[in-house]
Amino acid sequence: MSTPPRRICIVGAGAAGMSAAYALSRHPRRFNVTVFDKQPVPGGMATSVDIDPAKYGASYINDGVQGCSPAFANTIRMFRMLGFEPTKVAMQISFGKGENFWSNVFPSELVAHFKDDIAKFGTALSTIKKLEPIFAVIPVHTMLSIFNFSTGFGERMVYPLVALFFGTGNQTPYISSAILERVFMDPSMKLFEYDPKSLLASIPTMLAFPKLHDVYQAWRSEIASQDGVEFRLNHEVLRVISRTSKNDGPVQVEYKAAGGSDDTTPKVASFDELILAVDADAALKILGKETTWLERRVLGGVKYLYDVTITHNDMDYMNKYYETVYKPERNAPLSSATTAEEREEMSKNFEFAERNFRPLYYTMQYSEDRSKIEMSFDLTHYQPQFRGEQPAGPISPSDHTDHRNECQPPSEYTKRAQDAEKGKAGEEVRTGKDSDGRPEPPLDKHVFQTIFLDRDGSKDLWTWGDIREEKRICEKWWKQQSHRWQHYATVVPWMMFVNGKRNTHYAGAWSVLNMHELAVTSGFAAAYQLGAQYPFHGDEDCERLFRLYLGVSHGSRMRKEDRDGFLA
């Protein structure tokens, strides 16, 4: 007699939950999978919002999650398999305003002022890497004191850099120093090359995501096409009744249809295993009285902050608080160069910036407290639909290289997203040109997104009242994980002691670091621990981070048949 499939309950249909469901769905004889999410569509924080193409030159924006590093191999491969392709974009940054301005495009006066700090920053990175277990619990502000960096260097250069790329916001002075080191040195997270003269060595390539609404709907279609998978979207899991029941399965959950349904009567369902692919606070709430002492200590150690994003078209606001265009008066003096070669290189950078300065990212420190930061994105510069790209990104239905379009037959969402005609929406507004001569909306038609951080600790500093009401497109509140150093002392090293206990696994980027790639990897890891195969086994670019996550969060190696040596 064959063994009946194990019944798996996944709560949450964001990146982590979808990844777990995908891995499990590849074994329909072994697993029956039910995915709950209180939202009517999958994606979690990875959402898309419709905008007026006749005003802004595109019909949608990606909201909340914008893109990723080319090192995010699991995310990129999954998207390609579904028929979607991220778009390469030059990651130009504008930090600060006026005398506090600096950029990775050309050297400014601020870079010249902090040249001694910049020169020894590489030594600090190397030391942190060698002693990472120690520096993991040393906050950045303490590290800056240990290496005797000047106060201004931390506030005006280091804090904005880390805040921008890891979403650490106004908690940046208190985050683990190991995060700072990984910005520059971790092959799976690296964004920049360190330069001893300018801090940042180049303008790196970033990847802008295709239309995330369509990606996640295509992903749901692919998963649901397998036998034994059911999505219960627009259904909220209210609580876990039991994880050790003797009746019809150890895991019993109570759920109900979310708002808009005629029948919201709570119902009970039984399962063999539970994957909580939600944030730590939500997991604790769902577990309720079923929470163990250790789960309460570990998950309760995750600190959340509340931020708000305002998407807008207020150019006056952007010019008031940021450097949006190249200004020669911001150039570092040529006299700060020590050799003729350096002066020539600086002159070339100034000439390049004059022609091509187009920031994607902006940060600004509040004058009242320079450790606190505001961030903005130029979505028109960042997202390719403003230059006519189709929602699927630069991919052809006939391209099957490097796992592209591997999921067959393609979903209806993929087919529609790969329609080049959809990239024409708003083309009449694209009367400007990008640095390559492609049509795009002129600067006064650009769409920006400004993020105001830490409602409870910084709201009195926010400048959100300066964004004119008539220029606002949408507003959204977010629950954002804090990456303070305590997270790496009280949460990350203890996850392995709660994962897999009482028929429960946890999946979510919060378990290590708030990145889409880690959310995907965490979902694959939860499914793997239940017996599913790692979907990308043999792809070293993907597997490197998976092995690391499996060890850190589950205290486990890959199974013997999946590795050649002791660890890999």
Short mmCIF file of N, CA, C and O in Angstrom, two decimals, residues 52-102:
data_model
loop_
_atom_site.label_atom_id
_atom_site.label_comp_id
_atom_site.label_asym_id
_atom_site.label_seq_id
_atom_site.Cartn_x
_atom_site.Cartn_y
_atom_site.Cartn_z
N ASP A 52 -1.63 56.35 -14.42
CA ASP A 52 -2.19 56.91 -15.66
C ASP A 52 -1.09 57.06 -16.71
O ASP A 52 -0.22 57.93 -16.59
N PRO A 53 -1.10 56.24 -17.77
CA PRO A 53 -0.04 56.35 -18.78
C PRO A 53 -0.05 57.68 -19.52
O PRO A 53 1.01 58.15 -19.98
N ALA A 54 -1.21 58.30 -19.63
CA ALA A 54 -1.29 59.58 -20.34
C ALA A 54 -0.63 60.71 -19.57
O ALA A 54 -0.28 61.74 -20.14
N LYS A 55 -0.43 60.54 -18.26
CA LYS A 55 0.24 61.56 -17.45
C LYS A 55 1.70 61.24 -17.21
O LYS A 55 2.54 62.15 -17.17
N TYR A 56 2.03 59.94 -17.05
CA TYR A 56 3.35 59.58 -16.55
C TYR A 56 4.19 58.74 -17.52
O TYR A 56 5.36 58.50 -17.25
N GLY A 57 3.61 58.31 -18.62
CA GLY A 57 4.39 57.60 -19.62
C GLY A 57 4.50 56.10 -19.42
O GLY A 57 5.28 55.44 -20.11
N ALA A 58 3.76 55.52 -18.49
CA ALA A 58 3.71 54.08 -18.27
C ALA A 58 2.40 53.77 -17.56
O ALA A 58 1.80 54.64 -16.91
N SER A 59 1.97 52.50 -17.65
CA SER A 59 0.66 52.14 -17.12
C SER A 59 0.72 51.57 -15.71
O SER A 59 -0.32 51.32 -15.11
N TYR A 60 1.93 51.31 -15.19
CA TYR A 60 2.05 50.73 -13.85
C TYR A 60 3.41 51.05 -13.27
O TYR A 60 4.34 51.47 -13.98
N ILE A 61 3.54 50.85 -11.96
CA ILE A 61 4.83 50.84 -11.29
C ILE A 61 4.91 49.60 -10.42
O ILE A 61 3.88 49.07 -9.99
N ASN A 62 6.11 49.10 -10.20
CA ASN A 62 6.33 48.12 -9.14
C ASN A 62 6.49 48.88 -7.84
O ASN A 62 7.23 49.87 -7.77
N ASP A 63 5.80 48.41 -6.83
CA ASP A 63 5.70 49.14 -5.57
C ASP A 63 6.20 48.27 -4.44
O ASP A 63 5.79 47.13 -4.31
N GLY A 64 7.12 48.80 -3.64
CA GLY A 64 7.60 48.05 -2.49
C GLY A 64 8.89 47.31 -2.77
O GLY A 64 9.87 47.47 -2.05
N VAL A 65 8.91 46.49 -3.81
CA VAL A 65 10.12 45.78 -4.23
C VAL A 65 10.46 46.27 -5.63
O VAL A 65 9.64 46.13 -6.54
N GLN A 66 11.64 46.84 -5.81
CA GLN A 66 11.98 47.48 -7.08
C GLN A 66 12.85 46.61 -7.98
O GLN A 66 12.66 46.57 -9.19
N GLY A 67 13.85 45.96 -7.39
CA GLY A 67 14.80 45.21 -8.20
C GLY A 67 15.77 44.46 -7.32
O GLY A 67 15.54 44.27 -6.12
N CYS A 68 16.88 44.04 -7.91
CA CYS A 68 17.82 43.22 -7.16
C CYS A 68 19.21 43.32 -7.75
O CYS A 68 19.41 43.85 -8.85
N SER A 69 20.16 42.77 -7.03
CA SER A 69 21.53 42.63 -7.52
C SER A 69 21.61 41.48 -8.51
O SER A 69 20.88 40.50 -8.39
N PRO A 70 22.51 41.55 -9.50
CA PRO A 70 22.71 40.41 -10.40
C PRO A 70 23.16 39.14 -9.67
O PRO A 70 23.11 38.05 -10.25
N ALA A 71 23.58 39.27 -8.42
CA ALA A 71 24.00 38.10 -7.64
C ALA A 71 22.82 37.31 -7.08
O ALA A 71 23.01 36.22 -6.55
N PHE A 72 21.60 37.82 -7.22
CA PHE A 72 20.42 37.14 -6.66
C PHE A 72 19.97 36.02 -7.60
O PHE A 72 18.94 36.09 -8.27
N ALA A 73 20.75 34.94 -7.61
CA ALA A 73 20.61 33.91 -8.64
C ALA A 73 19.30 33.13 -8.54
O ALA A 73 18.72 32.74 -9.56
N ASN A 74 18.81 32.84 -7.32
CA ASN A 74 17.57 32.08 -7.18
C ASN A 74 16.37 32.87 -7.71
O ASN A 74 15.51 32.32 -8.41
N THR A 75 16.31 34.14 -7.37
CA THR A 75 15.22 35.00 -7.85
C THR A 75 15.25 35.09 -9.37
O THR A 75 14.20 34.92 -10.03
N ILE A 76 16.41 35.35 -9.93
CA ILE A 76 16.52 35.56 -11.37
C ILE A 76 16.15 34.29 -12.13
O ILE A 76 15.40 34.33 -13.12
N ARG A 77 16.64 33.14 -11.67
CA ARG A 77 16.32 31.90 -12.37
C ARG A 77 14.84 31.59 -12.30
O ARG A 77 14.24 31.17 -13.30
N MET A 78 14.22 31.79 -11.15
CA MET A 78 12.79 31.50 -11.03
C MET A 78 11.99 32.40 -11.97
O MET A 78 11.07 31.93 -12.66
N PHE A 79 12.32 33.68 -12.02
CA PHE A 79 11.62 34.60 -12.90
C PHE A 79 11.79 34.17 -14.36
O PHE A 79 10.83 34.19 -15.16
N ARG A 80 13.01 33.84 -14.75
CA ARG A 80 13.27 33.43 -16.13
C ARG A 80 12.47 32.19 -16.51
O ARG A 80 11.93 32.09 -17.62
N MET A 81 12.43 31.23 -15.62
CA MET A 81 11.69 30.01 -15.89
C MET A 81 10.22 30.30 -16.18
O MET A 81 9.59 29.64 -17.01
N LEU A 82 9.69 31.30 -15.51
CA LEU A 82 8.28 31.67 -15.68
C LEU A 82 8.05 32.54 -16.92
O LEU A 82 6.90 32.82 -17.26
N GLY A 83 9.14 32.97 -17.59
CA GLY A 83 9.01 33.80 -18.78
C GLY A 83 9.16 35.28 -18.54
O GLY A 83 8.65 36.09 -19.32
N PHE A 84 9.88 35.64 -17.48
CA PHE A 84 10.08 37.05 -17.13
C PHE A 84 11.58 37.31 -16.98
O PHE A 84 12.34 36.45 -16.53
N GLU A 85 12.00 38.52 -17.30
CA GLU A 85 13.42 38.86 -17.29
C GLU A 85 13.62 40.23 -16.66
O GLU A 85 13.03 41.23 -17.11
N PRO A 86 14.46 40.33 -15.62
CA PRO A 86 14.81 41.66 -15.10
C PRO A 86 15.60 42.45 -16.15
O PRO A 86 16.24 41.88 -17.03
N THR A 87 15.54 43.76 -16.02
CA THR A 87 16.20 44.65 -16.97
C THR A 87 17.42 45.30 -16.32
O THR A 87 17.34 45.81 -15.21
N LYS A 88 18.53 45.29 -17.03
CA LYS A 88 19.74 45.91 -16.51
C LYS A 88 19.58 47.43 -16.46
O LYS A 88 19.05 48.04 -17.38
N VAL A 89 20.08 48.01 -15.37
CA VAL A 89 20.02 49.46 -15.22
C VAL A 89 21.26 49.91 -14.45
O VAL A 89 21.72 49.22 -13.54
N ALA A 90 21.82 51.04 -14.84
CA ALA A 90 23.01 51.57 -14.16
C ALA A 90 22.60 52.20 -12.84
O ALA A 90 21.77 53.11 -12.81
N MET A 91 23.17 51.72 -11.74
CA MET A 91 22.75 52.15 -10.41
C MET A 91 23.50 53.42 -9.98
O MET A 91 24.51 53.37 -9.30
N GLN A 92 22.99 54.53 -10.40
CA GLN A 92 23.55 55.83 -9.99
C GLN A 92 22.84 56.30 -8.72
O GLN A 92 21.63 56.15 -8.57
N ILE A 93 23.63 56.90 -7.84
CA ILE A 93 23.11 57.32 -6.54
C ILE A 93 23.46 58.77 -6.27
O ILE A 93 24.56 59.23 -6.60
N SER A 94 22.53 59.47 -5.66
CA SER A 94 22.75 60.85 -5.22
C SER A 94 22.51 60.91 -3.72
O SER A 94 21.37 60.84 -3.26
N PHE A 95 23.60 61.00 -2.96
CA PHE A 95 23.51 61.07 -1.51
C PHE A 95 23.61 62.52 -1.07
O PHE A 95 24.54 63.24 -1.45
N GLY A 96 22.69 62.97 -0.22
CA GLY A 96 22.83 64.28 0.40
C GLY A 96 22.50 65.44 -0.53
O GLY A 96 22.17 65.27 -1.70
N LYS A 97 22.64 66.64 0.03
CA LYS A 97 22.30 67.88 -0.67
C LYS A 97 23.34 68.94 -0.35
O LYS A 97 23.84 69.02 0.78
N GLY A 98 23.68 69.75 -1.34
CA GLY A 98 24.63 70.84 -1.10
C GLY A 98 25.99 70.34 -0.70
O GLY A 98 26.56 69.44 -1.33
N GLU A 99 26.54 70.89 0.38
CA GLU A 99 27.87 70.52 0.83
C GLU A 99 27.93 69.08 1.34
O GLU A 99 29.02 68.51 1.49
N ASN A 100 26.78 68.47 1.59
CA ASN A 100 26.73 67.08 2.05
C ASN A 100 26.57 66.08 0.91
O ASN A 100 26.44 64.88 1.13
N PHE A 101 26.60 66.56 -0.33
CA PHE A 101 26.36 65.71 -1.49
C PHE A 101 27.57 64.86 -1.83
O PHE A 101 28.71 65.30 -1.78
N TRP A 102 27.30 63.61 -2.22
CA TRP A 102 28.29 62.77 -2.88
C TRP A 102 27.59 61.74 -3.73
O TRP A 102 26.38 61.52 -3.59
#
